CSV table of C-alpha atoms in Angstrom, one decimal:
chain,number,residue,atom,x,y,z
A,1,TYR,CA,134.2,127.1,91.1
A,2,THR,CA,136.5,126.3,93.6
A,3,VAL,CA,139.5,127.2,91.4
A,4,THR,CA,140.1,128.5,87.9
A,5,GLY,CA,142.7,126.9,85.9
A,6,VAL,CA,145.2,128.8,84.0
A,7,LYS,CA,147.7,126.8,81.8
A,8,LEU,CA,150.5,128.1,79.8
A,9,ILE,CA,151.4,125.7,77.0
A,10,SER,CA,154.9,126.0,75.1
A,11,TYR,CA,155.4,124.6,71.5
A,12,ASN,CA,158.2,124.5,69.4
A,13,ASP,CA,158.8,125.2,65.8
A,14,LYS,CA,157.4,121.8,64.8
A,15,HIS,CA,154.1,122.4,66.8
A,16,GLU,CA,155.1,120.0,69.4
A,17,VAL,CA,154.4,120.6,73.1
A,18,VAL,CA,157.5,121.7,75.0
A,19,LYS,CA,156.2,122.2,78.3
A,20,GLU,CA,152.9,122.9,80.4
A,21,ILE,CA,152.8,125.5,83.2
A,22,PRO,CA,149.4,125.2,85.1
A,23,TYR,CA,148.2,127.6,87.8
A,24,GLU,CA,145.0,127.3,90.1
A,25,VAL,CA,143.7,130.6,90.8
A,26,PRO,CA,141.4,130.6,94.0
A,27,SER,CA,137.8,131.3,93.2
A,28,LYS,CA,135.5,129.7,95.4
A,29,ALA,CA,134.5,133.0,97.0
A,30,TYR,CA,133.6,134.6,93.7
A,31,ASP,CA,130.7,134.2,91.4
A,32,ASN,CA,132.1,135.2,88.1
A,33,ILE,CA,135.6,135.4,86.7
A,34,ASP,CA,136.3,137.7,83.5
A,35,LEU,CA,139.4,137.5,81.7
A,36,LEU,CA,140.6,141.3,81.2
A,37,ASP,CA,144.0,140.4,79.3
A,38,ALA,CA,146.8,137.7,78.3
A,39,SER,CA,149.7,139.2,77.1
A,40,MET,CA,153.4,138.5,76.2
A,41,ASP,CA,155.8,141.2,75.6
A,42,GLU,CA,158.8,141.2,73.4
A,43,GLU,CA,161.1,139.6,75.9
A,44,GLY,CA,158.9,136.7,76.7
A,45,ASP,CA,157.3,138.1,80.0
A,46,ILE,CA,153.7,137.0,80.4
A,47,LEU,CA,151.2,139.1,82.4
A,48,ILE,CA,147.3,137.6,83.0
A,49,SER,CA,144.9,140.1,84.4
A,50,MET,CA,141.3,139.0,85.5
A,51,GLN,CA,138.3,140.4,87.5
A,52,LEU,CA,137.0,138.4,90.0
A,53,SER,CA,133.4,139.3,91.3
A,54,LYS,CA,131.3,138.3,93.9
A,55,ILE,CA,127.3,139.4,94.0
A,56,ILE,CA,126.6,141.2,97.5
A,57,ASN,CA,123.0,142.8,96.2
A,58,TYR,CA,122.5,142.1,92.5
A,59,PRO,CA,122.7,144.3,90.2
A,60,ASP,CA,123.9,147.3,92.2
A,61,VAL,CA,126.3,146.0,94.6
A,62,MET,CA,129.2,143.8,93.8
A,63,GLU,CA,132.5,142.9,95.2
A,64,ARG,CA,135.5,143.0,92.9
A,65,THR,CA,138.8,142.0,92.8
A,66,LEU,CA,141.9,142.4,90.5
A,67,ALA,CA,143.9,139.2,90.1
A,68,LEU,CA,147.3,139.2,88.3
A,69,LEU,CA,149.3,136.3,87.2
A,70,TYR,CA,152.9,137.3,86.2
A,71,MET,CA,155.8,135.1,84.8
A,72,PRO,CA,159.2,136.8,84.0
A,73,GLU,CA,161.0,135.3,80.9
A,74,GLY,CA,163.0,132.4,81.9
A,75,GLU,CA,160.8,131.5,84.7
A,76,ASP,CA,158.8,128.2,85.1
A,77,ARG,CA,156.1,129.4,87.6
A,78,PHE,CA,153.4,132.2,88.0
A,79,MET,CA,153.6,134.8,90.6
A,80,PHE,CA,150.0,135.5,92.0
A,81,ARG,CA,148.4,138.7,93.3
A,82,LYS,CA,145.1,140.0,94.2
A,83,MET,CA,144.0,143.7,94.8
A,84,LYS,CA,140.2,144.5,96.1
A,85,LEU,CA,138.6,147.0,94.0
A,86,PRO,CA,136.2,149.6,95.1
A,87,SER,CA,132.4,148.3,95.0
A,88,SER,CA,131.3,150.8,92.4
A,89,LEU,CA,134.0,150.1,90.0
A,90,GLU,CA,134.5,147.5,87.3
A,91,LEU,CA,137.5,147.0,85.1
A,92,LYS,CA,137.0,146.8,81.3
A,93,ASP,CA,140.2,145.9,79.7
A,94,ALA,CA,143.8,145.9,80.3
A,95,THR,CA,147.4,145.8,78.6
A,96,PHE,CA,151.0,145.8,79.9
A,97,SER,CA,154.5,146.6,78.8
A,98,ILE,CA,158.0,146.2,80.8
A,99,ASN,CA,159.7,149.4,81.4
A,100,PRO,CA,163.4,148.2,81.6
A,101,PHE,CA,164.6,151.6,82.5
A,102,ALA,CA,162.8,151.5,86.0
A,103,GLY,CA,162.5,148.0,86.2
A,104,ASN,CA,158.8,148.1,86.6
A,105,ILE,CA,155.6,146.9,85.0
A,106,ASN,CA,153.4,149.5,83.2
A,107,MET,CA,149.8,148.2,83.1
A,108,LEU,CA,147.2,150.4,81.4
A,109,ILE,CA,143.6,149.6,82.5
A,110,THR,CA,140.1,150.9,81.7
A,111,LYS,CA,138.0,151.7,84.5
A,112,SER,CA,134.0,151.9,84.6
A,113,TRP,CA,131.2,152.9,87.1
A,114,GLU,CA,127.6,153.9,86.9
A,115,THR,CA,126.1,157.0,88.0
A,116,THR,CA,123.1,159.0,87.6
A,117,VAL,CA,122.1,162.2,85.8
A,118,GLN,CA,119.3,164.2,85.5
A,119,ASN,CA,117.5,164.1,82.1
A,120,GLY,CA,114.2,166.1,82.0
A,121,LEU,CA,112.1,164.9,84.7
A,122,ASN,CA,113.9,161.5,84.8
A,123,ARG,CA,117.1,160.5,86.3
A,124,ASP,CA,119.0,157.8,84.0
A,125,ASN,CA,121.8,155.8,84.7
A,126,VAL,CA,125.0,156.4,82.7
A,127,GLU,CA,128.3,154.6,82.2
A,128,LEU,CA,131.3,156.5,82.9
A,129,LEU,CA,134.7,155.5,81.5
A,130,SER,CA,138.3,156.6,82.5
A,131,ARG,CA,141.9,154.9,82.1
A,132,SER,CA,144.7,154.9,84.5
A,133,MET,CA,148.4,153.2,84.4
A,134,PHE,CA,149.1,151.0,87.2
A,135,ILE,CA,153.0,151.0,87.7
A,136,MET,CA,154.2,148.1,89.7
A,137,PRO,CA,157.7,146.4,90.7
A,138,LYS,CA,158.4,143.0,88.9
A,139,ASP,CA,157.3,141.2,92.0
A,140,ILE,CA,153.8,142.8,91.7
A,141,SER,CA,153.9,143.8,95.5
A,142,GLY,CA,152.3,147.1,95.3
A,143,ILE,CA,150.6,149.4,92.7
A,144,LYS,CA,151.2,153.1,92.0
A,145,GLU,CA,148.4,154.5,90.1
A,146,THR,CA,148.4,157.6,87.6
A,147,ARG,CA,145.1,158.5,85.9
A,148,ILE,CA,145.4,159.2,82.3
A,149,ALA,CA,143.8,162.6,81.4
A,150,TYR,CA,144.3,163.0,77.6
A,151,GLU,CA,145.4,166.6,78.1
A,152,LYS,CA,147.6,167.1,74.9
A,153,PRO,CA,145.4,165.0,72.7
A,154,THR,CA,142.3,167.2,73.9
A,155,GLN,CA,144.6,170.4,73.2
A,156,LEU,CA,145.2,169.2,69.6
A,157,LEU,CA,141.9,168.2,69.0
A,158,ARG,CA,140.2,171.5,70.2
A,159,GLU,CA,142.7,173.6,68.1
A,160,ALA,CA,142.2,171.7,64.9
A,161,MET,CA,138.4,171.8,65.3
A,162,LYS,CA,138.1,175.2,66.8
A,163,ASP,CA,135.9,173.9,69.3
A,164,THR,CA,136.6,174.3,73.2
A,165,THR,CA,134.1,171.9,74.2
A,166,VAL,CA,135.4,168.8,72.4
A,167,ASN,CA,137.5,166.3,74.2
A,168,PHE,CA,139.5,163.1,73.4
A,169,TYR,CA,138.7,159.7,74.6
A,170,GLY,CA,140.2,156.4,72.9
A,171,SER,CA,140.0,152.8,73.3
A,172,MET,CA,143.6,151.2,73.5
A,173,ILE,CA,145.2,149.3,70.2
A,174,ASP,CA,148.3,148.7,72.2
A,175,ALA,CA,151.4,150.0,74.1
A,176,ASN,CA,155.1,149.6,74.3
A,177,THR,CA,158.0,150.9,76.6
A,178,ASP,CA,161.4,151.4,75.3
A,179,GLY,CA,164.8,151.2,77.1
A,180,ARG,CA,164.8,155.0,78.2
A,181,GLY,CA,161.2,154.4,80.3
A,182,VAL,CA,159.2,156.0,77.6
A,183,THR,CA,155.9,154.4,77.0
A,184,THR,CA,154.1,154.7,73.7
A,185,VAL,CA,150.3,154.1,73.6
A,186,VAL,CA,148.1,154.2,70.7
A,187,TYR,CA,144.5,155.0,70.9
A,188,GLU,CA,141.5,155.0,68.5
A,189,GLN,CA,138.3,156.7,68.9
A,190,ARG,CA,135.4,154.2,68.9
A,191,TYR,CA,131.7,154.8,69.8
A,192,LEU,CA,128.2,154.5,68.5
A,193,PRO,CA,127.2,157.7,66.8
A,194,TYR,CA,123.6,157.6,68.2
A,195,ARG,CA,121.6,155.4,70.4
A,196,PRO,CA,119.7,152.9,68.0
A,197,LYS,CA,115.9,152.6,68.0
A,198,GLY,CA,114.4,149.2,68.4
A,199,ASN,CA,116.2,146.8,66.3
A,200,GLU,CA,118.0,149.2,64.4
A,201,VAL,CA,121.7,148.4,63.5
A,202,VAL,CA,124.2,151.4,63.9
A,203,PRO,CA,127.6,151.4,62.5
A,204,TYR,CA,130.4,152.0,65.0
A,205,TYR,CA,132.4,155.0,64.5
A,206,THR,CA,136.3,154.7,64.7
A,207,GLY,CA,137.9,157.8,64.2
A,208,ASN,CA,141.2,159.6,64.9
A,209,VAL,CA,144.1,157.6,65.8
A,210,CYS,CA,146.1,159.2,68.8
A,211,VAL,CA,149.4,158.5,69.8
A,212,VAL,CA,150.6,159.5,73.2
A,213,GLN,CA,153.9,159.2,75.0
A,214,TYR,CA,154.4,158.8,78.8
A,215,ASP,CA,157.5,159.1,80.9
A,216,ASP,CA,158.1,156.4,83.6
A,217,ASN,CA,155.7,158.1,86.4
A,218,GLY,CA,152.7,157.9,83.6
A,219,ALA,CA,153.1,161.8,82.8
A,220,GLU,CA,152.3,163.2,79.3
A,221,MET,CA,155.4,164.0,77.4
A,222,TRP,CA,154.2,164.2,73.7
A,223,ALA,CA,151.3,163.3,71.6
A,224,THR,CA,149.6,163.8,68.2
A,225,VAL,CA,146.3,163.0,66.7
A,226,LEU,CA,146.0,161.4,63.0
A,227,PRO,CA,142.8,162.0,61.3
A,228,LYS,CA,140.3,158.8,60.3
A,229,GLU,CA,136.9,158.5,59.9
A,230,HIS,CA,135.6,155.0,59.5
A,231,TYR,CA,132.6,153.0,60.2
A,232,TYR,CA,131.6,149.2,60.5
A,233,VAL,CA,129.0,147.0,61.7
A,234,VAL,CA,130.1,144.3,64.4
A,235,ARG,CA,129.1,141.0,63.0
A,236,GLU,CA,131.2,138.6,65.2
A,237,THR,CA,133.8,139.1,68.2
A,238,PHE,CA,136.5,137.0,69.0
A,239,PRO,CA,139.0,136.6,72.0
A,240,SER,CA,142.2,138.3,72.0
A,241,VAL,CA,145.3,136.5,73.7
A,242,PHE,CA,148.7,137.6,73.4
A,243,LYS,CA,147.7,140.7,71.3
A,244,ARG,CA,146.6,138.4,68.8
A,245,THR,CA,142.9,137.7,67.4
A,246,SER,CA,141.5,135.4,64.7
A,247,GLN,CA,139.4,138.3,63.2
A,248,LEU,CA,140.0,139.5,60.0
A,249,GLU,CA,138.0,142.4,59.7
A,250,THR,CA,139.4,144.9,57.0
A,251,TYR,CA,138.3,148.0,59.2
A,252,LYS,CA,140.9,147.2,62.0
A,253,THR,CA,143.7,149.5,62.9
A,254,LEU,CA,147.1,147.8,63.8
A,255,TYR,CA,149.8,149.1,65.7
A,256,LEU,CA,153.7,147.9,65.2
A,257,CYS,CA,156.6,148.9,67.2
A,258,GLY,CA,160.0,148.5,65.6
A,259,LYS,CA,163.3,149.0,67.0
A,260,LYS,CA,163.5,152.8,65.9
A,261,SER,CA,160.1,153.6,64.6
A,262,HIS,CA,156.4,153.0,65.2
A,263,TYR,CA,153.8,152.0,62.6
A,264,ILE,CA,150.0,152.3,62.4
A,265,LEU,CA,148.6,150.3,59.7
A,266,PHE,CA,144.7,150.6,58.2
A,267,ASN,CA,142.7,150.6,55.0
A,268,ASP,CA,141.6,154.1,53.7
A,269,VAL,CA,140.3,155.8,50.4
A,270,GLU,CA,143.0,157.7,48.3
A,271,GLU,CA,141.2,160.9,49.1
A,272,ASN,CA,142.0,160.8,52.9
A,273,CYS,CA,145.8,160.3,52.2
A,274,ASN,CA,148.1,163.0,53.9
A,275,LYS,CA,145.1,164.8,55.4
A,276,ARG,CA,145.8,167.2,58.4
A,277,LEU,CA,143.8,166.9,61.5
A,278,GLY,CA,140.8,169.6,61.2
A,279,GLU,CA,140.5,169.0,57.3
A,280,GLU,CA,137.5,167.5,55.6
A,281,ILE,CA,138.0,163.5,56.0
A,282,LYS,CA,135.9,161.2,53.5
A,283,LYS,CA,133.9,158.6,55.5
A,284,VAL,CA,134.5,155.1,54.9
A,285,TYR,CA,131.9,152.3,54.9
A,286,ASN,CA,133.1,150.0,52.1
A,287,TYR,CA,136.7,148.9,52.7
A,288,GLN,CA,136.7,146.6,49.4
A,289,ASN,CA,137.2,150.0,47.9
A,290,THR,CA,140.3,151.0,49.7
A,291,ASN,CA,144.0,150.9,49.8
A,292,ALA,CA,146.5,149.7,52.5
A,293,MET,CA,148.2,152.8,54.2
A,294,TYR,CA,150.3,153.4,57.4
A,295,TYR,CA,151.6,156.3,59.6
A,296,HIS,CA,155.4,156.1,60.1
A,297,MET,CA,156.7,157.7,63.2
A,298,ASN,CA,160.5,157.8,63.7
A,299,LYS,CA,162.3,158.0,66.8
A,300,ARG,CA,162.2,161.9,66.6
A,301,ASN,CA,158.5,161.7,66.5
A,302,VAL,CA,158.2,162.9,62.8
A,303,VAL,CA,155.1,161.4,61.3
A,304,VAL,CA,154.7,160.7,57.6
A,305,GLN,CA,151.5,158.8,55.8
A,306,LYS,CA,152.4,156.5,53.1
A,307,TYR,CA,150.8,153.6,51.0
A,308,LEU,CA,151.9,150.1,52.2
A,309,LEU,CA,151.6,148.3,48.9
A,310,GLY,CA,152.6,151.1,46.5
A,311,ALA,CA,150.5,153.9,45.0
A,312,PRO,CA,147.0,153.0,44.0
A,313,VAL,CA,146.3,152.3,40.3
A,314,PRO,CA,143.0,153.7,39.0
A,315,GLY,CA,140.2,151.0,39.1
A,316,GLU,CA,142.1,148.8,41.4
A,317,PHE,CA,142.3,148.6,45.1
A,318,LYS,CA,144.9,146.7,47.5
A,319,TYR,CA,143.6,146.2,51.0
A,320,ILE,CA,144.8,144.3,53.9
A,321,TYR,CA,143.5,142.0,56.9
A,322,PRO,CA,145.3,143.7,59.8
A,323,GLY,CA,144.3,140.6,62.2
A,324,SER,CA,146.3,138.4,59.9
A,325,ALA,CA,149.5,140.4,60.5
A,326,ASP,CA,153.0,139.0,61.7
A,327,PHE,CA,155.7,141.5,62.5
A,328,ASP,CA,159.5,140.5,62.3
A,329,LYS,CA,161.1,143.1,64.7
A,330,GLN,CA,164.4,142.1,64.0
A,331,ASN,CA,164.6,142.5,60.2
A,332,ASN,CA,161.6,145.3,60.5
A,333,SER,CA,159.4,143.7,58.1
A,334,VAL,CA,155.5,142.6,58.2
A,335,ALA,CA,153.7,139.6,56.4
A,336,LEU,CA,150.0,139.8,56.1
A,337,LEU,CA,147.2,138.6,53.9
A,338,MET,CA,146.0,141.1,51.2
A,339,CYS,CA,143.3,141.5,48.5
A,340,HIS,CA,144.0,142.7,45.2
A,341,LYS,CA,140.7,143.9,43.6
A,342,LYS,CA,140.3,144.9,39.9
A,343,GLU,CA,137.9,145.0,37.1
A,344,ALA,CA,138.5,140.9,36.5
A,345,GLY,CA,137.9,140.1,40.0
A,346,GLU,CA,139.5,139.4,43.3
A,347,SER,CA,142.8,137.7,43.9
A,348,PHE,CA,144.4,136.9,47.6
A,349,HIS,CA,148.0,137.0,48.4
A,350,ILE,CA,150.5,136.7,51.3
A,351,ALA,CA,152.5,140.2,51.2
A,352,TRP,CA,155.7,141.1,52.7
A,353,LYS,CA,156.7,144.5,53.4
A,354,LYS,CA,160.1,145.7,54.8
A,355,LEU,CA,159.4,149.0,56.7
A,356,GLU,CA,161.8,151.8,57.0
A,357,ASN,CA,163.5,153.1,60.2
């Protein structure tokens, strides 16, 4: 491609096009263009991140470049910057938030690279992952990188499991930066429990949820690890744009950031409610026999687990579709699709919940 087109289309409440803002990313020198993230924060700032790749010597040597498109709220044009990456490095995902205290952009990225390890008489290629926070001024003129090491989550996990060899590593669910410059990031452990044999289908493990708060330099301030043990089989994947997806899987975990509190919503079985880290957790495979729950974390970082749609009734289940949720931060309320399952059958409803501060 000579150029890769990006277009922002704005609609009014009648679904009519208000304006279109196009941008052409120069891509003639590259072989592949991968969208990492397209996000809009609560104030209306938009950041689009892409990875541009050029094949030097396939498949081992690739030249990769991080491309950023940023448009502050109220502007009508994108700022564009590129940053060349080390040849062995590949970016997997990204998300961002605006730090109003320092006037910076905080961008969290996942990096991947391959190395070889000795396995008996053989040497195997393995993929290693790490995560960093890129701190940038709003003109995206430079980047300061801080490596995310999960020191506090790992310490909490080791103390609860009484095992000094375990480490925490999680996939990002979402991030938010408040007016004090504190960035709250929610992670979830996700991995295959073991390598499949042949055409075997192995359920993914989505385990403990971790909340970490960072200062405006990217250093860990506080963390908690919340127990969960879920499994699911990936049937289909969907694109994520502006942190919204079209997927309605019932195994998903949803993070909502209110004015004074944070909320983590998911479906789980009654036996797991108010379990502590280190206690035995019931494994969940069938989400049609679960109830919607959530963790409420207030501004003092006190975490309480509750039922989202009321305490369960014997023989009945009320579970949610997290991908359908719409959160009204002004009124601190969430609307989403839910299923009410009982002996007579299933019925689907739109549920509204006003969340406490």
